[in-house]
XYZ file of C-alpha atoms in Angstrom:
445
model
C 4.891 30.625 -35.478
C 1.990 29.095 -33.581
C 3.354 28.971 -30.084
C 5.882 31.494 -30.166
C 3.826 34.422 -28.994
C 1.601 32.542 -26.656
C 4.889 31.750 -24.828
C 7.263 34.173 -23.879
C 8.124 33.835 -20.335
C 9.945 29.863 -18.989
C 11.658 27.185 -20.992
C 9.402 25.427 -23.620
C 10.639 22.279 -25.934
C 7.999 20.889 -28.538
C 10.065 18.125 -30.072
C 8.695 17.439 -33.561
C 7.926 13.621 -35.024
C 11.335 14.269 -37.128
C 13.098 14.675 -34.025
C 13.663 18.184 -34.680
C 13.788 20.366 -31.554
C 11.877 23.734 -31.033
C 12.283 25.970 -28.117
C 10.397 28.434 -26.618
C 10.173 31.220 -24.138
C 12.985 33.176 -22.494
C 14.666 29.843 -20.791
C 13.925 30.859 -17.429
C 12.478 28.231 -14.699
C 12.302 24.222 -15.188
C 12.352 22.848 -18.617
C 9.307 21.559 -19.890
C 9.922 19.083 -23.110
C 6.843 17.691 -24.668
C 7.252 15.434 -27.930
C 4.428 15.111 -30.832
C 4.893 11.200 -32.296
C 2.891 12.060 -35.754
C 2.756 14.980 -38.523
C -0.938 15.082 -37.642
C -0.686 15.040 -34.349
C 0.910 18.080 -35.067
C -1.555 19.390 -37.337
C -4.140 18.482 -35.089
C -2.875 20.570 -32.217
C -2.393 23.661 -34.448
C -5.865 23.534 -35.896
C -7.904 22.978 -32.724
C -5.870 23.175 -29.810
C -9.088 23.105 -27.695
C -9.853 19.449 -28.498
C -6.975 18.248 -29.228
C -4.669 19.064 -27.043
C -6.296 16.487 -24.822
C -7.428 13.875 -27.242
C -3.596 14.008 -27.971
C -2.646 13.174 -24.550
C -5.087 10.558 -24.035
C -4.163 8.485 -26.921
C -0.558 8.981 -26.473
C 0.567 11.215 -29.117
C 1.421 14.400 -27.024
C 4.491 12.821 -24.652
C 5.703 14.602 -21.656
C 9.465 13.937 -22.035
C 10.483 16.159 -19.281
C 7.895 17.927 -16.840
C 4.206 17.198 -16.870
C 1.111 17.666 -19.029
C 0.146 20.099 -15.669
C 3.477 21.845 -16.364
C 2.909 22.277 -20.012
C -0.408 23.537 -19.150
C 0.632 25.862 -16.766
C 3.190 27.531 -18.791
C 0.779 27.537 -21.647
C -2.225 29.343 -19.512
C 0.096 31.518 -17.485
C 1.994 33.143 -20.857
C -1.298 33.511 -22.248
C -2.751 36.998 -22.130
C -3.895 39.549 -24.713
C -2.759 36.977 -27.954
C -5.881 36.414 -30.242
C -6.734 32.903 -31.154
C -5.514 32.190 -35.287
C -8.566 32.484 -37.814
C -8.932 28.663 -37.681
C -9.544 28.581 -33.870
C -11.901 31.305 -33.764
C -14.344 29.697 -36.285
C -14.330 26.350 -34.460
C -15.687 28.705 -31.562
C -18.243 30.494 -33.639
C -19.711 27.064 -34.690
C -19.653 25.393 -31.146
C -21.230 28.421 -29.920
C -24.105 27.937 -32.217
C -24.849 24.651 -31.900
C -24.301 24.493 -27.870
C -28.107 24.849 -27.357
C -28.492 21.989 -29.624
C -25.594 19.569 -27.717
C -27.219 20.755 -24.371
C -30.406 19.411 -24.609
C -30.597 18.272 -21.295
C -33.947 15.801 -21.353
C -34.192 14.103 -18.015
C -33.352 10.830 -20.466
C -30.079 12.406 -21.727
C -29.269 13.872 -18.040
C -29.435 10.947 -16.699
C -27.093 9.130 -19.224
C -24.749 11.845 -18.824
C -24.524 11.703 -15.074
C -24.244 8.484 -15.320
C -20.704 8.843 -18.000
C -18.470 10.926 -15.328
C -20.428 9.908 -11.862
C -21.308 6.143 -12.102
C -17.517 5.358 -12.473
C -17.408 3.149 -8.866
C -17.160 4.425 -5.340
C -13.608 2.414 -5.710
C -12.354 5.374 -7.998
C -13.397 8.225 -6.539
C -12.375 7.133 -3.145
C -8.945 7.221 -4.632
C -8.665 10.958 -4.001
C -11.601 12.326 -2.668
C -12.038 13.516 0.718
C -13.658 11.177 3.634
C -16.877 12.913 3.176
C -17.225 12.818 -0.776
C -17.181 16.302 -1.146
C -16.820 16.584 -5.183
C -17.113 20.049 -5.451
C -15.158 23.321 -4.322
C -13.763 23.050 -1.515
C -13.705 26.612 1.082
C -9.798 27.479 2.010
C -10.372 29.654 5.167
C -6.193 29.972 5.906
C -3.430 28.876 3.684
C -2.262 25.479 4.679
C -5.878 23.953 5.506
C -6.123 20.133 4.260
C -8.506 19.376 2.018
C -11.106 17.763 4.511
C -10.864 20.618 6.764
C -11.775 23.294 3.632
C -14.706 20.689 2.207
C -16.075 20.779 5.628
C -15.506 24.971 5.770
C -17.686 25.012 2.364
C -20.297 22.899 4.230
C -20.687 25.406 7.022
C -20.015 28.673 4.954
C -23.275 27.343 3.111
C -24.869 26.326 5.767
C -24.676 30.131 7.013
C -25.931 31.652 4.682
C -29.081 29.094 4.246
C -30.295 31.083 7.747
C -31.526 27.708 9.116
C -33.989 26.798 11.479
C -35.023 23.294 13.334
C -38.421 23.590 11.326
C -37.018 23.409 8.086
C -37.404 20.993 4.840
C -34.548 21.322 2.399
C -34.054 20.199 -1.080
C -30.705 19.623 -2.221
C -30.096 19.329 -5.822
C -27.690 17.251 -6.554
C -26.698 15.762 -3.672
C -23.809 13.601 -4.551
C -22.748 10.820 -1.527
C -25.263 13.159 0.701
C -22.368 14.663 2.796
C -23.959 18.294 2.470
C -27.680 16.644 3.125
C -26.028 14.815 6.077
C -24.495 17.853 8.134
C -27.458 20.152 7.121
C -29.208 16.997 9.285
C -26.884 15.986 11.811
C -25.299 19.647 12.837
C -27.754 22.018 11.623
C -30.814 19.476 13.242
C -32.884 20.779 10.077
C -36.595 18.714 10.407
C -35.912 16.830 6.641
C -33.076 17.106 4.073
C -34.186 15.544 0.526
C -31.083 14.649 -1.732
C -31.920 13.792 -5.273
C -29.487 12.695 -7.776
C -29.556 11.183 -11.472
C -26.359 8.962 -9.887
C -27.095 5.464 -8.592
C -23.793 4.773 -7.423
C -24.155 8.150 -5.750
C -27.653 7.465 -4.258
C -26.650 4.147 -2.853
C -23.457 5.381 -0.950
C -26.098 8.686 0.206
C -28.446 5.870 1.543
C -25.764 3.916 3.424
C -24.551 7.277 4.933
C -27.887 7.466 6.528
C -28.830 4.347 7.672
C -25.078 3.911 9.422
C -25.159 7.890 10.661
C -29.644 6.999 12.313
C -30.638 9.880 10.264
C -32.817 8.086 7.678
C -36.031 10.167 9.182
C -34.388 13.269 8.495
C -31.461 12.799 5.531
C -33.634 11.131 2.819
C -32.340 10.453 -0.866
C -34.172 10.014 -4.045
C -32.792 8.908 -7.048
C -34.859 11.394 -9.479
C -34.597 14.651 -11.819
C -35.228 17.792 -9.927
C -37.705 18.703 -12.587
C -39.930 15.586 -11.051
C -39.737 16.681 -7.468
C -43.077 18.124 -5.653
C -44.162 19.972 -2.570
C -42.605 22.565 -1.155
C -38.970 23.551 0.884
C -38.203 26.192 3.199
C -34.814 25.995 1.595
C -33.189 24.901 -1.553
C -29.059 24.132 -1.949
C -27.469 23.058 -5.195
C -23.980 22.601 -5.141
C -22.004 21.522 -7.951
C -24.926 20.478 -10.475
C -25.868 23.862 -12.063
C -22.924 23.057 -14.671
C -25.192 20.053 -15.514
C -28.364 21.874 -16.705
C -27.350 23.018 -19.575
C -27.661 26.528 -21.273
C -31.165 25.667 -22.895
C -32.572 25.142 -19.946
C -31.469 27.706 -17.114
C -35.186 29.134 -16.800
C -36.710 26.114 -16.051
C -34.303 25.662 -13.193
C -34.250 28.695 -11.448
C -38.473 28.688 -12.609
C -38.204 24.756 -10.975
C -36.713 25.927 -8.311
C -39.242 29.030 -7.436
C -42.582 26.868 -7.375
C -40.442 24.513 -4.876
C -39.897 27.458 -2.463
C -41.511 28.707 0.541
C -42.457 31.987 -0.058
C -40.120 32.991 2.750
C -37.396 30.379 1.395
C -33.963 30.992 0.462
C -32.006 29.307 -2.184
C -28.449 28.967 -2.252
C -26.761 28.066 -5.529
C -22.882 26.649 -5.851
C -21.697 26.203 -9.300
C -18.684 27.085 -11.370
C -18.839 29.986 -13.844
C -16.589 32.450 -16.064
C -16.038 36.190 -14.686
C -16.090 36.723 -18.292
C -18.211 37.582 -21.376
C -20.833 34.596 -22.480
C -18.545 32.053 -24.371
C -18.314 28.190 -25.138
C -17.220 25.707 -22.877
C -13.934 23.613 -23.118
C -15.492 21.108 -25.959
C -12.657 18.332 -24.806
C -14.152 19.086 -21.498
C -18.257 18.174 -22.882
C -16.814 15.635 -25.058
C -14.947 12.952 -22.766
C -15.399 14.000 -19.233
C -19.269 16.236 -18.766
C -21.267 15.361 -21.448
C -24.128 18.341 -21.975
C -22.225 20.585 -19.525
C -21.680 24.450 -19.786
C -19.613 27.164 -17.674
C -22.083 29.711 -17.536
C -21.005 33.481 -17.021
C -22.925 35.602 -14.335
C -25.124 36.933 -17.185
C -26.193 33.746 -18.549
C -27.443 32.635 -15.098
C -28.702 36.066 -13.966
C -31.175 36.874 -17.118
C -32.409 33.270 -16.065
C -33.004 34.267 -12.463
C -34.765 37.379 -13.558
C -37.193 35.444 -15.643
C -38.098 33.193 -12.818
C -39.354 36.305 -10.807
C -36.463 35.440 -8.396
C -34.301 37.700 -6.396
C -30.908 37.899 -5.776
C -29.736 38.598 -2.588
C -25.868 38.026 -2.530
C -23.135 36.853 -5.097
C -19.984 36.159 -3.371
C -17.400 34.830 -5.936
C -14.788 31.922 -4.870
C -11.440 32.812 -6.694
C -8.749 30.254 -6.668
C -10.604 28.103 -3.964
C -11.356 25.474 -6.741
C -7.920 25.301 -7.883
C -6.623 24.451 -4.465
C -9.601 22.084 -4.280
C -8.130 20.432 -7.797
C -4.223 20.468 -6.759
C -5.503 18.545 -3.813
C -7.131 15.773 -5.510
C -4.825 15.445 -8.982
C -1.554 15.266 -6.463
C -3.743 11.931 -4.618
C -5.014 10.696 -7.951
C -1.175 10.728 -9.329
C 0.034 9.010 -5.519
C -2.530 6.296 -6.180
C -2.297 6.040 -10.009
C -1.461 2.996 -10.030
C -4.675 1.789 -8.646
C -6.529 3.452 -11.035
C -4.979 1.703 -13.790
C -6.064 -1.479 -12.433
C -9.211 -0.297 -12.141
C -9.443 1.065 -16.025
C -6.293 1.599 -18.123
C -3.711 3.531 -18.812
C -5.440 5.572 -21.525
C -8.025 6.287 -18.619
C -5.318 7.679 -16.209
C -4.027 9.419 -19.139
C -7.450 11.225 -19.422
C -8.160 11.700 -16.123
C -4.620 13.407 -15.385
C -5.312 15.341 -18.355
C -8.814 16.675 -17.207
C -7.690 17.260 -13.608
C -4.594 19.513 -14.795
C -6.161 21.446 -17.417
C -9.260 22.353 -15.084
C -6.534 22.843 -12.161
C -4.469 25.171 -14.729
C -8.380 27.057 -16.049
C -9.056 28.068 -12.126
C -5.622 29.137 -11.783
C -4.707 31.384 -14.581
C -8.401 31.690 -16.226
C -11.372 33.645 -15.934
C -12.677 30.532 -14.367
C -14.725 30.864 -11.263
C -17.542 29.447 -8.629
C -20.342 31.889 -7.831
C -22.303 31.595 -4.439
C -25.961 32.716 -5.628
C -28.265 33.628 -2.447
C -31.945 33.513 -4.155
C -35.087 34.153 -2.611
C -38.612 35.477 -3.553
C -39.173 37.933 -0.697
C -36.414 40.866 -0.133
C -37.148 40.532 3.421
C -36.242 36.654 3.706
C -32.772 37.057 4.603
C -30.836 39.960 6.595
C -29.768 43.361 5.226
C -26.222 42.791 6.262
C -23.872 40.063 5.745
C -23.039 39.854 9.652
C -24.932 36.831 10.505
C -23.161 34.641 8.243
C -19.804 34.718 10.552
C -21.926 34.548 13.318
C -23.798 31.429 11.963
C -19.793 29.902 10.991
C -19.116 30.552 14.878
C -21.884 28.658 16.024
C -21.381 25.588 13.655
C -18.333 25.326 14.201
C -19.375 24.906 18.206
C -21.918 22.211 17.120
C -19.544 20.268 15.047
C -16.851 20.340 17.875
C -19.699 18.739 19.794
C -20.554 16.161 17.888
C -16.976 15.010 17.584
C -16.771 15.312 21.596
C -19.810 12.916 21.673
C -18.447 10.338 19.201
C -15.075 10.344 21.156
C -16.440 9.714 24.296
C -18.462 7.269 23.366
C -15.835 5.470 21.139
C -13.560 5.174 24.466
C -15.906 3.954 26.587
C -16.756 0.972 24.369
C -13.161 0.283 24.019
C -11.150 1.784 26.816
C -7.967 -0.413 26.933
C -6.815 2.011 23.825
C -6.927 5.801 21.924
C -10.070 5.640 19.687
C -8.587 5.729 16.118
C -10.850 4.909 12.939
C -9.495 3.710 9.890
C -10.144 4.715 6.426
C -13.098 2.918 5.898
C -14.505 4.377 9.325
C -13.771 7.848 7.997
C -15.404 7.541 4.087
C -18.665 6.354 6.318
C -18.342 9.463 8.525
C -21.180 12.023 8.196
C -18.776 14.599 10.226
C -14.789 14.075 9.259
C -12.777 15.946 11.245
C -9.468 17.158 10.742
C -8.346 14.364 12.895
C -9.955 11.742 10.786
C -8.829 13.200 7.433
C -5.471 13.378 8.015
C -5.810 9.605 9.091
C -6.436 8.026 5.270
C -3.987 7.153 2.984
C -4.815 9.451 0.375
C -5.314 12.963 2.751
């Protein structure tokens, strides 16, 4: 009764602890058989599908006999449309709505520890399926068929445009991750200073080594520290990927953070994920086991914030589908390399992990489930009336990274001319400018 609306198009099997066998859908497609071991397990996933449906999975409860938890997902997500959630489900909703504020509160203490839960989990592991530059955010797909490296460096220069840089500048990145944003913005753009804070020391340590090896540590400079601590002022502020970190409770003392920061000619460019939809709760297996004190804000929620902080907003462009690209990319190199993962952790790890990197793969592709590109400033005359200058700025970037890749070649075959320069994988992860070249040269590209 449960699943039978929610699924009316593909080939469902839900094989029950008895061994009894219920199908659903209209048979069409692949056939996707998933198997519940326990009567509450099955219980569990009928009364809040939301949480459990991963907690399930995790512990081994929710078995993918045929197809995989991505497939179940996706046929899940892609039937679902105008069906209500039951009674039950709707008042777990109402009460994590009104307590959000409360599991949000986003200290720099608590911030810290939660950054430290999903981001402190070893260089090893992420480099299992992350780019060569780190990039651990939306990636920018300018033409179908672009690799991942190629897009994450497209979302460094499509930001970088619209930042209208100059040589002169200072720039505060918030949330800098391994520093590959804080790196180009030094390296290609030739900005005066780049500061990269994080709450991540595993993150701030790579960031520093990134420097030092790229001769940029008087320009790309990383500070392990909350962005509420920060002082002096930045002709430009960039924050990609750590809005979803802030929490609810505290949007206005971001966006009023970010404001006494600013030049008062400054532009801000925000990159975070968000819902094209009415205010609602985030996925609470989501802030449980994977981004403790996070929250999916809708354009409102951020906004009313923005408003507050006597900001302006200057452009929205809205990234549809980009991030599920992004997420296909790194859950099909996660599953190739698996293996390695499970010798980092455990299998109950890998199980979550798959789990998180489907479902949020499966929310950007069939959800309301978005990432908004906020241009801020506090002047209406800080940036240009049109949007022309931003393809322009692409152009020119584009000419400067070419350039810099000229200059490394050259000067990799005159130190060893007796063969073709080619840098391994290692070579490419310290890289503050992958190429296309060097991307499709590591094992997991």
């Amino acid at each position: 009764m449960a699943l039978s609306p929610l699924v009316r198009r593909g080939a469902l099997a839900v094989v029950s602890p008895s061994g009894e066998r219920l199908t659903f859908g209209d048979g069409a497609g692949e056939p996707v058989v998933a198997h519940l071991t326990d009567k509450a397990a099955v219980w569990a996933l009928l009364l809040d599908p939301d949480l459990r449906t991963g907690e399930l999975f995790t512990d081994g409860r929710l078995v993918m006999e045929q197809g995989t938890i991505y497939d179940f997902l996706s046929l899940i997500l892609d039937n679902d449309g105008q069906e209500n959630p039951s009674p039950i489900v709707q008042a777990f909703d109402r009460l994590r709505t009104a307590t959000q504020l409360w599991r949000q509160r986003n200290d720099p203490g608590r911030s810290r520890r939660n950054v430290a839960h999903h981001y402190d989990l070893g260089d090893d592991f992420y480099a299992l399926f992350l780019d060569p530059d780190w990039q651990y955010s939306c990636a920018y797909f300018e033409r179908p068929g672009q690799s991942l490296a190629e897009a994450q460096l497209a979302k460094k220069r499509h930001i970088a445009a619209k930042l209208l840089l100059e040589p002169h500048h200072r720039v505060l990145d918030i949330g800098c991750g391994w520093g590959g944003l804080a790196l180009y913005l030094a390296q290609v753009v030739d900005v005066a200073e780049v500061l990269g804070v994080t709450l991540s020391e595993e993150q701030i340590a790579r960031a520093k080594e990134r420097s030092l090896a790229a001769g940029m540590t008087d320009r790309a400079k990383f500070a392990l520290t909350d962005y509420r601590a920060v002082e002096g002022r930045f002709d430009r502020i960039v924050s990609v990927g750590m809005f979803e970190h802030v929490g609810l409770g505290n949007y206005e003392t971001f966006f009023q953070t970010c404001r006494e920061r600013l030049a008062d000619d400054g532009v801000i460019l925000l990159h975070t994920i968000g819902c094209s939809d009415e205010p609602s709760v985030t996925n609470p297996w989501i802030t449980r086991y994977i981004f403790p004190g996070g929250h999916l804000p809708s354009l409102s929620d951020i906004l009313k914030a923005v408003e507050r902080a006597g900001l302006v907003v200057s452009d929205i462009e809205v990234l549809r589908l980009h991030y599920a690209d992004t997420l296909r990319a790194w859950r099909e190199a996660f599953m190739a390399r698996r293996d390695e993962a499970a010798a980092m952790f455990d299998e109950r790890f890998c199980r979550m992990w798959e789990y998180y990197l489907a479902m949020s793969e499966t929310a950007f592709r069939y959800e309301q489930v978005v990432v908004f590109q906020l241009q801020l400033v506090r002047r209406q005359d800080s940036v240009p009336r049109t949007r022309d200058y931003v393809a322009g700025a692409e152009v020119d970037l584009r000419a400067r990274e070419n350039a810099i890749s000229s200059e490394e070649f050259s000067s990799s075959k005159a130190q060893h001319p007796e063969k073709a320069p080619r840098r391994d994988a290692k070579d490419a992860e310290r890289s503050a400018i992958p190429t296309g070249a060097d991307a499709r040269e590591t094992s997991h590209e």
